Coordinates of C-alpha atoms and ligand atoms in Angstrom, one line a residue:
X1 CA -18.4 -17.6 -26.2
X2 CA -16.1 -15.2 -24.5
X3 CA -18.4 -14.1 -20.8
X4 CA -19.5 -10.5 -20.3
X5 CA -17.9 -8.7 -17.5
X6 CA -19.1 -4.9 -16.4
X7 CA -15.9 -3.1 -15.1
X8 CA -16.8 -0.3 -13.0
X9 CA -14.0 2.2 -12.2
X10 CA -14.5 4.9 -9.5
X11 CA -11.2 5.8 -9.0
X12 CA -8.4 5.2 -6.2
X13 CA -4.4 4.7 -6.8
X14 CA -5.0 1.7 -9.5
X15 CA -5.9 5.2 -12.4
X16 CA -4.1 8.0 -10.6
X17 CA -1.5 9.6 -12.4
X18 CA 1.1 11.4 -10.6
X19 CA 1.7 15.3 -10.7
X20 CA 5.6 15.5 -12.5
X21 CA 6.4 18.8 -10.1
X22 CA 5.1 17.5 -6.8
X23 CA 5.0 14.3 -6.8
X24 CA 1.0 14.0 -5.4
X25 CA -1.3 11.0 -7.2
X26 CA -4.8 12.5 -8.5
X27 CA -7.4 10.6 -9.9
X28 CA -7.3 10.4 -13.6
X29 CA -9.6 9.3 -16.5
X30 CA -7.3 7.2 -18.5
X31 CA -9.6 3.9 -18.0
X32 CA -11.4 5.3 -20.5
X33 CA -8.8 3.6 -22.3
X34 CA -8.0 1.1 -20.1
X35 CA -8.4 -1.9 -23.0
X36 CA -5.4 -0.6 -24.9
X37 CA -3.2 -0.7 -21.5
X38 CA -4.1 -3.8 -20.6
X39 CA -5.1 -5.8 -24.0
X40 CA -5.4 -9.3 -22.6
X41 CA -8.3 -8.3 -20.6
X42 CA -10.0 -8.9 -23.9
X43 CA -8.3 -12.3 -24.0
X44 CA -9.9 -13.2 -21.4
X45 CA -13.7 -11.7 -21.3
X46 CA -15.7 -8.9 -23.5
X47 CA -14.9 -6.0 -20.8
X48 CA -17.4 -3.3 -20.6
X49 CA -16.1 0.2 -18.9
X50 CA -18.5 2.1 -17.0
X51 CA -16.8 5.1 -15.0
X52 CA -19.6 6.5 -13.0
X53 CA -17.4 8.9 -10.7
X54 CA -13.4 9.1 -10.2
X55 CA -12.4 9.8 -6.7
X56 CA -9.8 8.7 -4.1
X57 CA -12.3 6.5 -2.0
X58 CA -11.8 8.9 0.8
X59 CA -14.6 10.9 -0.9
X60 CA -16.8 8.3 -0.7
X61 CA -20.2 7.6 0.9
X62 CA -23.4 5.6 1.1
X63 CA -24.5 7.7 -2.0
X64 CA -21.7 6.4 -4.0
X65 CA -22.8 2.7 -3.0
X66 CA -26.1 3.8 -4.2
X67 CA -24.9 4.5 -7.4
X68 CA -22.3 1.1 -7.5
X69 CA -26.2 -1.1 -6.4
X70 CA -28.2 1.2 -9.2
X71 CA -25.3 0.2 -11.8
X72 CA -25.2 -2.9 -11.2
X73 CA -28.8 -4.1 -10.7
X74 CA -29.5 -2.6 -14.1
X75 CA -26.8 -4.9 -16.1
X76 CA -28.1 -7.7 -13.9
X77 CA -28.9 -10.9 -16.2
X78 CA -26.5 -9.0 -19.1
X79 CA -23.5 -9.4 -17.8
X80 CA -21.6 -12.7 -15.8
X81 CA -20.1 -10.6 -13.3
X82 CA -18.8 -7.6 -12.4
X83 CA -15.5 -5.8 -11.5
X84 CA -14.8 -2.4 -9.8
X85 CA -11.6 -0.5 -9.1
X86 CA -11.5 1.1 -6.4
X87 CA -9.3 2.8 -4.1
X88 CA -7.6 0.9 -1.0
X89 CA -8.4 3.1 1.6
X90 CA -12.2 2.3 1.8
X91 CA -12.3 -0.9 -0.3
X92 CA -13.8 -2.9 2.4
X93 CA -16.3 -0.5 3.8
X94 CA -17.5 -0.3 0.1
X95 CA -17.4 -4.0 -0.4
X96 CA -19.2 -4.8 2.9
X97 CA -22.0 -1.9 1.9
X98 CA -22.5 -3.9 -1.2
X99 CA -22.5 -7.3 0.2
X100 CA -25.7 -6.0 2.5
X101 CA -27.8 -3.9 -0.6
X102 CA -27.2 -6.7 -3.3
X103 CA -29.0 -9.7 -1.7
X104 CA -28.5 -12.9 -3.4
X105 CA -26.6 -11.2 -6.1
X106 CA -26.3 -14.1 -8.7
X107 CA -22.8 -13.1 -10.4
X108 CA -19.5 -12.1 -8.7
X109 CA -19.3 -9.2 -7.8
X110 CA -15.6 -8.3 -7.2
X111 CA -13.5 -5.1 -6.0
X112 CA -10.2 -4.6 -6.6
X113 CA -7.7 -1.5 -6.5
X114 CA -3.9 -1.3 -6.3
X115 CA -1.3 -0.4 -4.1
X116 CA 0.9 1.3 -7.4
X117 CA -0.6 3.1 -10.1
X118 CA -1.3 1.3 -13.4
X119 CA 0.6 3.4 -15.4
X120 CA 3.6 2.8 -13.2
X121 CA 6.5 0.6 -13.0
X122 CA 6.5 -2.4 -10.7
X123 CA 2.5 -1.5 -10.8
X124 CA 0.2 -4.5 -9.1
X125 CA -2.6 -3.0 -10.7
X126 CA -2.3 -5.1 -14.0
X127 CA -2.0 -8.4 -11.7
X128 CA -4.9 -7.4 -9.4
X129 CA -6.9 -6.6 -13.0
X130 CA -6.6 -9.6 -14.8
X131 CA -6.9 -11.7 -11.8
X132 CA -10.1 -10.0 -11.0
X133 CA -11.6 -10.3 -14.4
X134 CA -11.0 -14.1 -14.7
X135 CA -12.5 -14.6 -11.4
X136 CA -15.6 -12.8 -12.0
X137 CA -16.0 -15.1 -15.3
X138 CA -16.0 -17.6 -12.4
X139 CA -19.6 -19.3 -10.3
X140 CA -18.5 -17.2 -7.4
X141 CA -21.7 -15.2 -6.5
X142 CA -20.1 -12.6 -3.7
X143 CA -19.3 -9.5 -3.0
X144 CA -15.6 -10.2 -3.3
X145 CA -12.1 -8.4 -3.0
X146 CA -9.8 -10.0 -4.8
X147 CA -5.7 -8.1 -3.9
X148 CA -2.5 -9.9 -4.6
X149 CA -3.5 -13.6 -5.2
X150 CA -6.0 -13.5 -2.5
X151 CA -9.9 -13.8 -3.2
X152 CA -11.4 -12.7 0.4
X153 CA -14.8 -12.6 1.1
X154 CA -15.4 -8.4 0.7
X155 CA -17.6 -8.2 4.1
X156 CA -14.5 -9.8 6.3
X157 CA -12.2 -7.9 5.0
X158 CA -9.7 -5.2 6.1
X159 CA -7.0 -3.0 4.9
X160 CA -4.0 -3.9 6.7
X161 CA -0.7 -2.4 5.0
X162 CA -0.5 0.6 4.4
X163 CA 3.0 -0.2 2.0
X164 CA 2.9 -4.0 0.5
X165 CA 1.0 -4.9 -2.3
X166 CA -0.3 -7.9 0.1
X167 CA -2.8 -5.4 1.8
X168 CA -5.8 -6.9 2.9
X169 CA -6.6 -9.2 5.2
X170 CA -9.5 -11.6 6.3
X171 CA -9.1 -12.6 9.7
X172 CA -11.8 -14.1 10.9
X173 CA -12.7 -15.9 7.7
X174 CA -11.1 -18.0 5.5
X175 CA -9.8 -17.1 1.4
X176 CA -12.1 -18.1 -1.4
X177 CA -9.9 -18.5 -4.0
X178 CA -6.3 -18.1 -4.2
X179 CA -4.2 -17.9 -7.5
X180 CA -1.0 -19.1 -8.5
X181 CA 0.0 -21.1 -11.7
X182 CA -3.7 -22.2 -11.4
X183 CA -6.6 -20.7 -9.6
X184 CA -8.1 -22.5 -6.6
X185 CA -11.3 -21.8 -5.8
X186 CA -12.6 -23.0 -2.2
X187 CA -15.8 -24.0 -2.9
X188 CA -16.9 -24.9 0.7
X189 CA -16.1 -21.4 1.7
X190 CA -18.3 -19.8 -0.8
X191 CA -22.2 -18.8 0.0
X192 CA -24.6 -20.5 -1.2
X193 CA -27.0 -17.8 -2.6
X194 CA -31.2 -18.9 -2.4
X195 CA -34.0 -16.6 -3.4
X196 CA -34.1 -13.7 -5.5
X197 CA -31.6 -10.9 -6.3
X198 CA -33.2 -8.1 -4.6
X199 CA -31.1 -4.2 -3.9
X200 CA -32.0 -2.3 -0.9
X201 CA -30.6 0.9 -1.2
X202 CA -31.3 3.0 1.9
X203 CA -28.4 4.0 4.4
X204 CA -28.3 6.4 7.6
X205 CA -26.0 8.1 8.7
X206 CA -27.1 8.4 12.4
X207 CA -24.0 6.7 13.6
X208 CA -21.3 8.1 15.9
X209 CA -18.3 5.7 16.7
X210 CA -16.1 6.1 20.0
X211 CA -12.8 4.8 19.9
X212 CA -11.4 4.0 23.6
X213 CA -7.9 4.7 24.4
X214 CA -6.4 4.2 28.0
X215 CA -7.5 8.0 29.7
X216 CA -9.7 8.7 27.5
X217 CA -12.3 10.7 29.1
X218 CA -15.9 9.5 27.4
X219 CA -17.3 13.3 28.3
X220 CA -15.9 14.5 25.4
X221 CA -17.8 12.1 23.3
X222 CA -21.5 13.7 23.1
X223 CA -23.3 12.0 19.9
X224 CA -27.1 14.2 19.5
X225 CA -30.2 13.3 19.7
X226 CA -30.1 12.8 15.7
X227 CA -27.4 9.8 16.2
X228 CA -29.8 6.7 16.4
X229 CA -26.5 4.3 17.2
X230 CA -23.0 4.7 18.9
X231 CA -20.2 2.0 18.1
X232 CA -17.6 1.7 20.9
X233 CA -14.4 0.5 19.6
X234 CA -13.1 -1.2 23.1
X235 CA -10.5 -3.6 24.2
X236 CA -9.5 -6.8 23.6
X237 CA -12.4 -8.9 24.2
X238 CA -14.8 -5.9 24.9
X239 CA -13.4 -4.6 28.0
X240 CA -13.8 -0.9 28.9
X241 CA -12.6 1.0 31.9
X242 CA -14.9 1.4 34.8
X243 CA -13.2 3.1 37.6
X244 CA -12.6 6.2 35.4
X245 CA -13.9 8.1 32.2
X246 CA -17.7 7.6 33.0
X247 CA -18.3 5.5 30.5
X248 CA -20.6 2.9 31.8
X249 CA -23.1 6.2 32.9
X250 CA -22.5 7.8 29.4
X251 CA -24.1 4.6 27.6
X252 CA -26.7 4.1 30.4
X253 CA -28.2 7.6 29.4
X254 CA -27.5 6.6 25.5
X255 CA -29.7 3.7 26.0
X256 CA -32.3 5.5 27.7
X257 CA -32.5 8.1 24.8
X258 CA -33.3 5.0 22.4
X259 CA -29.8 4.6 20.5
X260 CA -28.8 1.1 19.9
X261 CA -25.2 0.5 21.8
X262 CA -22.9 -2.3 20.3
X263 CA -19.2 -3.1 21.7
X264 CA -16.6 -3.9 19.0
X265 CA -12.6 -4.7 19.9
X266 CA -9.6 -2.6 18.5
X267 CA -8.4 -6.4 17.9
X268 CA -9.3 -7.7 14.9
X269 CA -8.4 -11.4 14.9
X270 CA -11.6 -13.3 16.6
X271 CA -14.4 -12.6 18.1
X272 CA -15.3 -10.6 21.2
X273 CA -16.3 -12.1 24.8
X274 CA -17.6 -9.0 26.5
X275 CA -19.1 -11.5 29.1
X276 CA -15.9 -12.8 29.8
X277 CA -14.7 -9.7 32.0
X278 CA -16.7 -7.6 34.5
X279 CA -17.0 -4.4 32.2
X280 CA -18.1 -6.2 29.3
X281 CA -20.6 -8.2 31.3
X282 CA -22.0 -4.8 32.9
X283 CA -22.4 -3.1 29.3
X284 CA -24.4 -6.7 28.4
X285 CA -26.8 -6.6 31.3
X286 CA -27.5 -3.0 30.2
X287 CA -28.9 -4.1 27.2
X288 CA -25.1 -3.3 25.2
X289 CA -25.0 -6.1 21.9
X290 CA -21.9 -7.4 20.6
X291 CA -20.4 -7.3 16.7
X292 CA -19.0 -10.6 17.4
X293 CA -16.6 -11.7 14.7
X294 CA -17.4 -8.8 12.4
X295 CA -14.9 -6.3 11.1
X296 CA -15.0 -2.5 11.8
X297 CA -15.7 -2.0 8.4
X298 CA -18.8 -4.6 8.2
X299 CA -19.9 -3.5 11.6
X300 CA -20.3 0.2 10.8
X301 CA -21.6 0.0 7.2
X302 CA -24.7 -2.7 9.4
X303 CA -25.2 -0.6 11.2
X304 CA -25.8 2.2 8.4
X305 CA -27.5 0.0 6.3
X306 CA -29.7 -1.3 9.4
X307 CA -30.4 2.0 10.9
X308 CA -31.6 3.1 7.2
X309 CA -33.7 -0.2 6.2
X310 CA -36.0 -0.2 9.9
X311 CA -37.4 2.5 12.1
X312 CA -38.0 -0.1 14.9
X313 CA -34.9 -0.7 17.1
X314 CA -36.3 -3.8 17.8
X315 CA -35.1 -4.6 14.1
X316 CA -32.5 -3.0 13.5
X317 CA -31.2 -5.0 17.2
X318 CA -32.1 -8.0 16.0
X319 CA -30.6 -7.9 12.1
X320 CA -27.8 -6.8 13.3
X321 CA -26.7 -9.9 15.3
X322 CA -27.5 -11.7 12.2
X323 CA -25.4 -12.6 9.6
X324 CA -26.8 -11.0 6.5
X325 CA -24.4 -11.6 4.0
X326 CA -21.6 -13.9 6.0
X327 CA -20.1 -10.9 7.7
X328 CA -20.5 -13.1 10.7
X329 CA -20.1 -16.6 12.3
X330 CA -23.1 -18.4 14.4
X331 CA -21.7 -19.0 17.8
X332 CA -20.7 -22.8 17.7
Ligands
LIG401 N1 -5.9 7.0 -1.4 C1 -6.1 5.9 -2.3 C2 -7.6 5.6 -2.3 O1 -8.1 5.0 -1.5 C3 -5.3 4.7 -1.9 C4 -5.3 3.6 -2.9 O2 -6.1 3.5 -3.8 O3 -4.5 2.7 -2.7 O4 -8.3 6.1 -3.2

């Protein structure tokens, strides 16, 4: 019996069609046919289409996740696995937002966009599709992203090329699957699901981000009383500048008015040592926490998530340096 796969499409470059006068892609509805474009997806699984909303994934927010988690908790137990298209641009925010709401999803759940439209020559949206759809008929149960022959992890993920259709990476994690003339699944990298499948849905957005860069003067950077957490994207290993900028007296008030401070690295391979260098040991001994080996993207959408699950810093403080979903390693 051929498996049941939900394919949700929301939109992104994989459907846009592009205006003949000027040459700009805009999301389009032709999924809707999308079985008659592609006809060996039915080859390969009974493919059900569910367009919810068609955007470029700029547009998108924690309400949109909402909608992805409602969708899919409701075909839960009818379906094997899932697929959704999705644009590049916020692929893994959206994929690390899902890997947090659907806990202990029990079928794949896997994203995938493309870097040409379908409807285009030289496409890699019909590669990325198929691939997808066979994968998800697969005992993979992740939030995934599956982009050119890569299965990655969704939560560990990050868009890294903004041209080749290899443009994703997973830095601090290794691939799941990888397919060639045959498809290699790594099942030692995969998680190992326990207890029930369970959505939580609530998100805030009462997080402000400040991104260091060298003279950057922190003053500017004034998140209200309604921001309950700042993310500093810092240096290397988590260093920020002390003799100038007034940082370190910036996030000495922030902690003081309550908001949770973490330190993040505008590196992206490994994980950061704030304690390592005298900065990043001073924001530490303030009561600063680290995102470790996270991604951007899996750091800010915890952090969202977090901020809208608990009231209690305590626990939002202490999830957060927990790995929820795999979005991070223990310390050995
Ligand atoms: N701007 C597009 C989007 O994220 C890019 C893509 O899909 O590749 O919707």
């Amino acid at each position: 019996m051929k498996k049941k796969i939900l394919l949700i499409h929301t939109g992104g470059t994989i459907g846009m069609t592009r205006d003949s006068e000027s040459g700009v892609l805009r999301p389009d509805r032709f999924y809707a046919s999308l079985l008659q474009v592609i006809p060996e997806l039915s080859a390969i699984a009974d493919v059900q289409v569910e367009i919810p909303f068609v955007f470029d994934s700029a547009e998108l927010n924690f309400h949109h996740w909402q909608q992805l988690a409602a969708i899919i908790q409701s075909r839960i137990g009818a379906v094997d696995g899932v697929v959704i298209t999705h644009g590049t641009d916020t692929l893994a925010y959206t994929a690390s937002a899902l890997s947090y709401m659907l806990h202990n999803v029990p079928v794949p759940v896997i994203l995938t966009g493309a870097q040409r439209p379908l409807g285009e020559l030289r496409s890699d949206a019909r590669n990325n599709l198929v691939n997808a759809v066979e994968l998800a008929c697969a005992d993979i149960p992740e939030v995934c992203i599956f982009f050119d022959y890569k299965l990655m992890r969704g939560n560990r993920t990050s868009k890294n090329h903004i041209n080749f259709f290899d443009a994703f990476v997973s830095p601090n994690y290794p691939l799941l699957a990888e397919v060639g003339i045959n498809i290699e699944v790594y099942r030692a990298n995969l998680l190992r699901p326990g207890g029930h499948f369970h959505v939580f849905d609530r998100f805030s957005p009462a997080l402000a981000v400040l991104k260091l860069f060298p003279g950057c003067a922190a003053d500017y950077f004034q998140p209200g009383a309604e921001m309950r957490a700042v993310l500093i994207v810092a240096y290397g290993a988590g260093t920020v500048p002390m003799q100038t900028g007034n940082l370190l007296a910036r996030v000495e008030r922030w902690l003081a008015e309550g908001k949770l401070v973490v330190l993040d690295s505008e590196a992206h391979g490994g994980r950061i040592e704030p304690q390592l260098y005298e900065s990043g040991a001073r924001l530490l001994e303030m009561g600063v926490i680290s995102a470790g080996d996270m991604t951007f993207e899996a750091a800010a959408t915890k952090l969202m998530f977090l901020l809208g699950q608990y009231d209690r810093p305590e626990l939002i403080r202490g999830n957060f340096q927990k790995s929820l979903a795999g979005e991070l390693s223990e310390l050995p």
